[in-house]
Coordinates of N, CA and C and ligand atoms in Angstrom, one line a residue:
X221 N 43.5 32.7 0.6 CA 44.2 33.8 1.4 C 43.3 34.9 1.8
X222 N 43.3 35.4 3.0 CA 42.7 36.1 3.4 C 43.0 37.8 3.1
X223 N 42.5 38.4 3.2 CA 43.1 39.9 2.9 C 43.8 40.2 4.1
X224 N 43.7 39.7 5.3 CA 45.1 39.6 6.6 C 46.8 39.4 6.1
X225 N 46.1 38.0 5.2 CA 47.5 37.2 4.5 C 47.9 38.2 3.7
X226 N 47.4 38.8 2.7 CA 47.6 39.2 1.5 C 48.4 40.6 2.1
X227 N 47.7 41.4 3.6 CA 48.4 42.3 3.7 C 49.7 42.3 4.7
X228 N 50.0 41.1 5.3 CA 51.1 40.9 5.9 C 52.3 40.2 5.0
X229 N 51.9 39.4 4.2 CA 52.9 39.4 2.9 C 53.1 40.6 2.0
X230 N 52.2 42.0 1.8 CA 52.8 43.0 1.0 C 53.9 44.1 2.6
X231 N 53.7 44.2 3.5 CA 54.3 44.4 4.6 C 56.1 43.6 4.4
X232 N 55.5 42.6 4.2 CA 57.0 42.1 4.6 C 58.1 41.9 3.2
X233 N 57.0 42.0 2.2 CA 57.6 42.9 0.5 C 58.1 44.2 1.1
X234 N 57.5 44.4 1.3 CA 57.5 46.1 1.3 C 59.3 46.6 2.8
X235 N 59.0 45.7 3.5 CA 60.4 45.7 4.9 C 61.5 45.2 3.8
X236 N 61.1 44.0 3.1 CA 62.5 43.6 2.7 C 63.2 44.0 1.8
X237 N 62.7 45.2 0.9 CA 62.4 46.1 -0.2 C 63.5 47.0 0.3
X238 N 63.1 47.3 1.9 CA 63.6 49.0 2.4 C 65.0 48.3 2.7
X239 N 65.2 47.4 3.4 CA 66.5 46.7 3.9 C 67.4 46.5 2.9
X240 N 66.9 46.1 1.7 CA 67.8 45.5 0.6 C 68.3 46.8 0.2
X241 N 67.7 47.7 0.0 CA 68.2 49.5 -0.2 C 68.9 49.7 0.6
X242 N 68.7 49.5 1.9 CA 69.5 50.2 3.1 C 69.0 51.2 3.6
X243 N 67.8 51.6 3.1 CA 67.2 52.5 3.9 C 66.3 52.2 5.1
X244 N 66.0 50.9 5.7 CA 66.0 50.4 7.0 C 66.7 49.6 7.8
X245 N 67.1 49.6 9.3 CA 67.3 48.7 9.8 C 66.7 47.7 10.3
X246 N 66.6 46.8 9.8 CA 65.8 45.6 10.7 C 66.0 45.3 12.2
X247 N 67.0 45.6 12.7 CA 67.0 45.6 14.3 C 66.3 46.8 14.9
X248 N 66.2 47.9 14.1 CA 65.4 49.4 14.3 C 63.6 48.8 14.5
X249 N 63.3 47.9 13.4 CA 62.3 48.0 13.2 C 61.8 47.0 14.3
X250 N 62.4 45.4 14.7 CA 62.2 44.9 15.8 C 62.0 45.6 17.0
X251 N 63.1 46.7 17.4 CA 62.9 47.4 18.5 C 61.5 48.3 18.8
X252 N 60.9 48.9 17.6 CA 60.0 49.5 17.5 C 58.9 49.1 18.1
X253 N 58.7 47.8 17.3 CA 57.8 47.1 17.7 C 57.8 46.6 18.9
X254 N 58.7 46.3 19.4 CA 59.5 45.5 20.8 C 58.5 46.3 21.6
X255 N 59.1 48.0 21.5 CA 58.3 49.1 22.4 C 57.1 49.2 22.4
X256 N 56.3 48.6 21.5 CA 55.2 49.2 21.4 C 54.6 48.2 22.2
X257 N 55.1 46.7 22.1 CA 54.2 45.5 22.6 C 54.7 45.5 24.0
X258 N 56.1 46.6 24.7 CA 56.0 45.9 26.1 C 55.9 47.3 26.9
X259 N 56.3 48.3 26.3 CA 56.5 49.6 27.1 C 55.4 50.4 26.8
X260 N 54.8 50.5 25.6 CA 53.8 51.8 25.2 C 52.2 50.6 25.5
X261 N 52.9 49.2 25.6 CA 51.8 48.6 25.6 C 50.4 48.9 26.2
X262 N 49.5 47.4 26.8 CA 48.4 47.9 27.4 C 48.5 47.8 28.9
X263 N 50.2 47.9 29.3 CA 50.0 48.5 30.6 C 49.9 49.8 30.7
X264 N 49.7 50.4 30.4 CA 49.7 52.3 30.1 C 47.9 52.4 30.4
X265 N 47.5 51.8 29.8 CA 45.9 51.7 29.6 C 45.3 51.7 31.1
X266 N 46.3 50.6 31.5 CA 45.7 50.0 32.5 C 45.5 50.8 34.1
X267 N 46.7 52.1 34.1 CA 47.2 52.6 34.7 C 46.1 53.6 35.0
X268 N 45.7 53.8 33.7 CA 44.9 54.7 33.3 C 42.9 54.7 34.1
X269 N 42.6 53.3 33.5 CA 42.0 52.9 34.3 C 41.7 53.1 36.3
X270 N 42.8 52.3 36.4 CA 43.4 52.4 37.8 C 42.9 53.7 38.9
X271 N 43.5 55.0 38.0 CA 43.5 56.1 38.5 C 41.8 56.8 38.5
X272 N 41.3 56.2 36.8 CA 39.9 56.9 36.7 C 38.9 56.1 38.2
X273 N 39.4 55.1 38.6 CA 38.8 54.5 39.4 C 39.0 54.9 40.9
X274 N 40.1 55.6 41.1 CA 40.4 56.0 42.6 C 40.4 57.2 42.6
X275 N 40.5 58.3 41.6 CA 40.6 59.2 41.8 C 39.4 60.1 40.5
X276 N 38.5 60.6 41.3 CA 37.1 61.5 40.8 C 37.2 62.7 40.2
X277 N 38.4 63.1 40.7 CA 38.8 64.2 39.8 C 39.5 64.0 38.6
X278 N 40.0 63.1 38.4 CA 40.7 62.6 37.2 C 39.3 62.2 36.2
X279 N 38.6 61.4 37.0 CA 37.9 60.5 36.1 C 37.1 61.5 35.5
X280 N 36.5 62.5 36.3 CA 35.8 63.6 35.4 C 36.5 64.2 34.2
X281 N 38.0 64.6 34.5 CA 39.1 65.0 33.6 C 38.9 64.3 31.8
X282 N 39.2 63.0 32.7 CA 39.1 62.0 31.4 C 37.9 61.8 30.5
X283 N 37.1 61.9 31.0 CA 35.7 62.0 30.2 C 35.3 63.2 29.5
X284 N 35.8 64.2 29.9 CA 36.0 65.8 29.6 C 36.8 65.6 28.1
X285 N 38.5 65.8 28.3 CA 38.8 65.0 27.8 C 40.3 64.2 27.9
X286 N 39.7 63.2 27.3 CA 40.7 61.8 27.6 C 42.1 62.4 26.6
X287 N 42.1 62.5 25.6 CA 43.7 63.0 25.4 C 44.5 63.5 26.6
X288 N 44.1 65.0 26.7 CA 44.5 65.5 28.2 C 44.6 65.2 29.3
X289 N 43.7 64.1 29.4 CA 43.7 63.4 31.3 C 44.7 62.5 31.0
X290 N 44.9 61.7 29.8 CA 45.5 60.6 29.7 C 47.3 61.1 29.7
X291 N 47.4 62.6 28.8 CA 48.7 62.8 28.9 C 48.9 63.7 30.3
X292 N 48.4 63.8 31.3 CA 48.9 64.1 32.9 C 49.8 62.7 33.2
X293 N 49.3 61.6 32.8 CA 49.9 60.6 33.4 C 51.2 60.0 32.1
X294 N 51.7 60.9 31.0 CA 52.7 60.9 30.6 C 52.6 59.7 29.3
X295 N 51.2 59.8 28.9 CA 50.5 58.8 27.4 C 50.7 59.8 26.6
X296 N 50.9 59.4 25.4 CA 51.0 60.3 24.1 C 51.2 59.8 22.8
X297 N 51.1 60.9 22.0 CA 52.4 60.2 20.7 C 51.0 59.4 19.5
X298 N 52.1 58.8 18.9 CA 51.4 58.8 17.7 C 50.1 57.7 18.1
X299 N 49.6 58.0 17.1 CA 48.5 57.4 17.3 C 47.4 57.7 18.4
X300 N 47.6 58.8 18.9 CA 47.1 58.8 19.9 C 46.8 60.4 20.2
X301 N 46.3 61.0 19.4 CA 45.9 62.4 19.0 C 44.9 62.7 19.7
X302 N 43.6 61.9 19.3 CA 42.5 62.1 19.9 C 42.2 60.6 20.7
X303 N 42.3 60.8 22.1 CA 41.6 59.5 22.6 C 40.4 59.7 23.3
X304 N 39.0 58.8 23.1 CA 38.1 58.8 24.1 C 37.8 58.2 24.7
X305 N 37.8 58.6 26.0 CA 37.2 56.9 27.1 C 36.0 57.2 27.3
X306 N 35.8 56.3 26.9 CA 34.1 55.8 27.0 C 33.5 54.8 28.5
X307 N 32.8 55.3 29.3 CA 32.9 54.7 30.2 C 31.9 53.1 30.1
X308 N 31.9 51.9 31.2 CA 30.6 51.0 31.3 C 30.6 51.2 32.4
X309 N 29.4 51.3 32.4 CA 28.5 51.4 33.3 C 27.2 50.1 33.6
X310 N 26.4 50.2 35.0 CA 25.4 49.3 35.0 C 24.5 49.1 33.3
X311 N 24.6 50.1 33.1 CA 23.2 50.2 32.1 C 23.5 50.1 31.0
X312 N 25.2 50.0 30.2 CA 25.4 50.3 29.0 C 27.0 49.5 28.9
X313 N 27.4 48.7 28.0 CA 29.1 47.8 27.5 C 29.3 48.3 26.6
X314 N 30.4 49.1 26.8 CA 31.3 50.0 25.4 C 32.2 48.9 24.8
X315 N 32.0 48.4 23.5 CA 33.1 48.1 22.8 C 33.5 48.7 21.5
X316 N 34.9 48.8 20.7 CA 35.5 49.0 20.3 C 36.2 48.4 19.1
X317 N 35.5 48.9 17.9 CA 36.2 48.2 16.5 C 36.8 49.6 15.5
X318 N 37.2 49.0 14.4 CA 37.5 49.9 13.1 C 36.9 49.6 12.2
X319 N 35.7 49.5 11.8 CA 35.0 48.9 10.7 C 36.2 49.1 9.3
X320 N 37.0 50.6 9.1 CA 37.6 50.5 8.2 C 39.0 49.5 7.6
X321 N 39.9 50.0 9.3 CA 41.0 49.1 8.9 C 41.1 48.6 10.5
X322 N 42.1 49.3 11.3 CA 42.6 48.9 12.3 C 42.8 49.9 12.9
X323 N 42.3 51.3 13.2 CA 42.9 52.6 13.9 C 42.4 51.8 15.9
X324 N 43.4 52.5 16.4 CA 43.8 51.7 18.0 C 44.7 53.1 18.4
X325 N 44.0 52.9 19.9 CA 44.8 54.2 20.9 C 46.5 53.6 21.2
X326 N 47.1 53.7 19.8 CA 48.8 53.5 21.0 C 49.0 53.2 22.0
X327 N 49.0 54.6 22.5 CA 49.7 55.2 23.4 C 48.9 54.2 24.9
X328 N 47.8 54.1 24.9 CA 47.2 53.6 26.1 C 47.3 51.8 25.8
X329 N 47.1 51.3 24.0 CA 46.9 49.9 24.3 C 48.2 49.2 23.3
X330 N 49.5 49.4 23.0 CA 50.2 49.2 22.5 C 49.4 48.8 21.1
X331 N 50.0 47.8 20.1 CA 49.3 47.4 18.4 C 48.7 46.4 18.9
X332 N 47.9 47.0 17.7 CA 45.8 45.9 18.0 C 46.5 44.9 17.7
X333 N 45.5 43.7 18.4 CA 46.0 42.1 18.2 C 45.4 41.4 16.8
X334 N 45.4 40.6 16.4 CA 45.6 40.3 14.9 C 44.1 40.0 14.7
X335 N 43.3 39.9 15.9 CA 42.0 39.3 15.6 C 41.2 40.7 15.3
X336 N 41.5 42.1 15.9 CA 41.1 43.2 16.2 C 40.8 43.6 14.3
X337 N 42.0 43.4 13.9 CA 42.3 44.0 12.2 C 41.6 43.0 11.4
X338 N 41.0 41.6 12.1 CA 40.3 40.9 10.5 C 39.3 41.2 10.4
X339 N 38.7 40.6 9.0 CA 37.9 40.9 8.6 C 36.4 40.8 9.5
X340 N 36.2 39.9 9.8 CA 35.1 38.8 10.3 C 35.0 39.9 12.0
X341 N 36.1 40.4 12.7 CA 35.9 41.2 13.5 C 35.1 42.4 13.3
X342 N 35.5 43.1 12.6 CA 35.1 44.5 11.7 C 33.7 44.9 11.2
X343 N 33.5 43.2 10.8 CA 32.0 43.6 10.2 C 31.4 42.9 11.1
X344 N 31.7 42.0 11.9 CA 30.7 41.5 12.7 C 29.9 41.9 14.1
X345 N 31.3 42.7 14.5 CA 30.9 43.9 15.7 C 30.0 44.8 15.8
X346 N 30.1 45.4 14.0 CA 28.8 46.2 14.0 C 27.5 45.4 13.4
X347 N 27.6 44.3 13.1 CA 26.6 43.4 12.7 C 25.5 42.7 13.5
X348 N 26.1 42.1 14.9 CA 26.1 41.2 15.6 C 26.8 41.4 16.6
X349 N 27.0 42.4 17.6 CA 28.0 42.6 18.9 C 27.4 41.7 19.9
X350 N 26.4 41.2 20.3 CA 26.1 40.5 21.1 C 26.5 39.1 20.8
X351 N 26.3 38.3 19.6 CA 26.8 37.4 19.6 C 28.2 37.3 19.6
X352 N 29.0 37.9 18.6 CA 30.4 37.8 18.6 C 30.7 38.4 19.9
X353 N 30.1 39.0 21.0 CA 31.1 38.9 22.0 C 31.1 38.1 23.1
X354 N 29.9 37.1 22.9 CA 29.6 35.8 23.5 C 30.3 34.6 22.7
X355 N 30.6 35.0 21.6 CA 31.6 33.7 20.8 C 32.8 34.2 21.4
X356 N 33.0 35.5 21.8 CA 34.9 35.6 22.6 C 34.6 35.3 24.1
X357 N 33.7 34.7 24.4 CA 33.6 35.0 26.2 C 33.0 35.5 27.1
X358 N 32.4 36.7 25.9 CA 31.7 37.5 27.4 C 30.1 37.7 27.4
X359 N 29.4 37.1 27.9 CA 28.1 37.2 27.9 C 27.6 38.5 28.4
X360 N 27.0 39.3 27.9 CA 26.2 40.6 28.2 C 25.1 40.4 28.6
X361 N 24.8 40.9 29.7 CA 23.2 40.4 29.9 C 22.0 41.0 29.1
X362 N 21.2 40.9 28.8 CA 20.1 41.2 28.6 C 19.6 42.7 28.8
X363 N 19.4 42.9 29.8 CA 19.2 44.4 30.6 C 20.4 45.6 30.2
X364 N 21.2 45.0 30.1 CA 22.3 45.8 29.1 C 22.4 46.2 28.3
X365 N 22.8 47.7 27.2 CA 22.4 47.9 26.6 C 24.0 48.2 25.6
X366 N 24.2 47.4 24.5 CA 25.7 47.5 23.4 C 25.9 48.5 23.0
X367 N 27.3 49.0 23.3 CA 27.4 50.7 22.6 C 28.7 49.9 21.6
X368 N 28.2 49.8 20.3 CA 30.0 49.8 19.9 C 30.5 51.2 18.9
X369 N 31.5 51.4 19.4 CA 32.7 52.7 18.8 C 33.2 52.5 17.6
X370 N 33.1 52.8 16.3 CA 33.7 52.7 15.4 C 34.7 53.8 15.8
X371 N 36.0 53.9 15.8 CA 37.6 54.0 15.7 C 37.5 54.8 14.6
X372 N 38.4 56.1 14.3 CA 38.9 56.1 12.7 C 40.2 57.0 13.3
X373 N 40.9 57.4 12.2 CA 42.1 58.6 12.2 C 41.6 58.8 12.8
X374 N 41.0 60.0 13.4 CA 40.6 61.2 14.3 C 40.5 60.5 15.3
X375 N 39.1 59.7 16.1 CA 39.2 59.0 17.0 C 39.7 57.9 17.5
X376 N 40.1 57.7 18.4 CA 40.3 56.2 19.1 C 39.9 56.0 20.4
X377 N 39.2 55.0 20.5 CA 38.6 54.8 21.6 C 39.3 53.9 22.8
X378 N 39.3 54.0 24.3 CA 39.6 53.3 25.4 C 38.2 52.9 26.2
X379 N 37.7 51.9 26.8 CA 36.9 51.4 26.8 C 37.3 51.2 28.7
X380 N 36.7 52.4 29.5 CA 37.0 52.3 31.0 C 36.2 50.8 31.5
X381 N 36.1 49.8 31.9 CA 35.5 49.1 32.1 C 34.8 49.3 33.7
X382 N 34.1 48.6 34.3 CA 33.1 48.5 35.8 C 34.5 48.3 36.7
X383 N 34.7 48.8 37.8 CA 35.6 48.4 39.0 C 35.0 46.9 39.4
X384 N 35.5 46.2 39.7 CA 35.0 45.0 40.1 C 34.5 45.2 41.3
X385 N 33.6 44.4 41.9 CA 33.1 44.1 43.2 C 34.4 43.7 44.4
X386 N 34.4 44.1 45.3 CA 35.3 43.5 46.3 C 36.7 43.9 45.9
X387 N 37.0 45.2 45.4 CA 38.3 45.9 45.4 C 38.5 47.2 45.8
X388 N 37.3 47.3 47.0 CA 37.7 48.7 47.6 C 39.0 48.8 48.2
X389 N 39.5 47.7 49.2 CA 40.9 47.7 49.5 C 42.3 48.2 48.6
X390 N 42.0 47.5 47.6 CA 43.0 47.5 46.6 C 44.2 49.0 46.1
X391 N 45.5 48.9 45.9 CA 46.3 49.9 45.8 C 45.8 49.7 44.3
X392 N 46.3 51.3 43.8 CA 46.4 51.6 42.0 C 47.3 50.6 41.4
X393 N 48.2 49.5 42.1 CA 49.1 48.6 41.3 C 48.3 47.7 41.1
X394 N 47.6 47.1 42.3 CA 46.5 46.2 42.1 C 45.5 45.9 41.2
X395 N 45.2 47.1 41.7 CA 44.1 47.4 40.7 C 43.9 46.9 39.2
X396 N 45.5 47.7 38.2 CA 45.9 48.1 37.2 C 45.6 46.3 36.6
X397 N 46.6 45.6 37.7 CA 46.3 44.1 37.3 C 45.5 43.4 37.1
X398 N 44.1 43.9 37.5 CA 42.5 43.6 36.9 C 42.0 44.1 35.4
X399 N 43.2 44.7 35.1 CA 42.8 45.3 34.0 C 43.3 44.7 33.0
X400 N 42.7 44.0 31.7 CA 43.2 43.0 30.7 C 43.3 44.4 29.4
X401 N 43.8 44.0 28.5 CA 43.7 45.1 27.2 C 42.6 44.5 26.6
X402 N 42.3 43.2 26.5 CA 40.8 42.9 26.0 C 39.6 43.6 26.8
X403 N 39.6 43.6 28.3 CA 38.9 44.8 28.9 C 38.6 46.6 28.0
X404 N 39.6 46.9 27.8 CA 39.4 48.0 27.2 C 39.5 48.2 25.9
X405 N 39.3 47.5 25.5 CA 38.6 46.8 24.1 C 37.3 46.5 24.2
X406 N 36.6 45.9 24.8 CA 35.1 45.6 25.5 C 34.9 44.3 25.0
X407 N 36.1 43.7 24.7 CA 35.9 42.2 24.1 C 35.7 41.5 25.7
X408 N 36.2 42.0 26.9 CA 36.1 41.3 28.6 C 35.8 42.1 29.4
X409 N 35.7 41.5 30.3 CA 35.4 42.7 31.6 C 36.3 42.6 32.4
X410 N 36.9 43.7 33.2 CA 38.3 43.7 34.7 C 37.5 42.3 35.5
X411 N 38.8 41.6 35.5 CA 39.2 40.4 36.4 C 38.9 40.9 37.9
X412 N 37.4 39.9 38.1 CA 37.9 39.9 39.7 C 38.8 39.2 40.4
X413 N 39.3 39.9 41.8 CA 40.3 39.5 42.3 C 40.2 38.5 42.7
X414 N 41.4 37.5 43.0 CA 41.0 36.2 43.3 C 41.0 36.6 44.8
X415 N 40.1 35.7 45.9 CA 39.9 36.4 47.2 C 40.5 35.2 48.1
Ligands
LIG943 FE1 41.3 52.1 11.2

């Protein structure tokens, strides 16, 4: 058993515990989650994105700082106290772990995905970011240079990714659709458009 296993079985000790008391509702707690995976999700992120990319006064905003740029566009709330966006650029791939546990920006990327909180992610990011992010997909070139973000309480990181080539046309809806949550994670890069 992994310490994943070990902590999603004391989780669901611990729900069935509150329910048998009566001091939760389990349709409460579905809903919760519901929200977080389709409303607070990582289309909020992506929005976010979107705008740092068409609009220069924002994007300065956000880098200044990203809590405040991020809640103009109505992001907030737990988890989400301190957020930084970190931008990529030509010369530098921002990615994003929690060596500790699992700290993640809410509010911009709904709950981390289950590979985000293992072990083997955690320590290998800051181990080996070049290889493990060629084992997920994404080849970094050479000439590039790996920034990874250790996460904690205080901080949580959003990871602005490159505008793609050949989307100067493109409206902010568009756009947003180039935008994956593994993107701002720095595990991928924004999807070019199909042409
Ligand atoms: Fe954490």
């Amino acid at each position: 058993m992994t310490a994943d296993d070990a902590r999603a079985i004391r989780v669901e000790a611990v729900e069935s515990l509150l329910v048998e008391k009566g001091l939760v509702d389990p349709a409460v707690v579905d809903r919760i989650v519901e929200h977080y995976e389709t409303n607070v999700g990582p289309l909020n992120g992506a929005k976010v994105v979107a705008r740092a990319w068409t609009d220069p006064a924002f994007r300065e905003r956000l880098f200044a700082n990203g809590t405040k740029a991020i809640a103009e566009l109505g992001f907030g709330g737990p988890e989400g106290a301190m957020i930084v966006a970190v931008e990529n650029t030509p010369e530098v791939h921002n990615v994003v772990v929690c060596t500790l546990c699992s700290c993640y920006p809410w509010p911009v990327l709904g709950l981390p995905p289950t590979w985000y909180k293992s072990d083997a992610y955690r320590s290998r990011m800051v181990a080996e970011p070049r290889k493990l992010l060629g084992e997920m997909g994404l080849e970094v070139p050479a000439t590039k240079k790996v920034r990874v973000w250790d996460s904690s309480a205080e901080a949580r990181y959003l990871v602005i990714p490159e505008r793609p080539p050949g989307t100067e046309a493109l409206g902010a809806e568009e756009l947003a659709a180039l935008v994956s949550r593994d993107s701002m994670i720095g595990v991928a890069v924004a999807k070019v458009p199909a042409s």
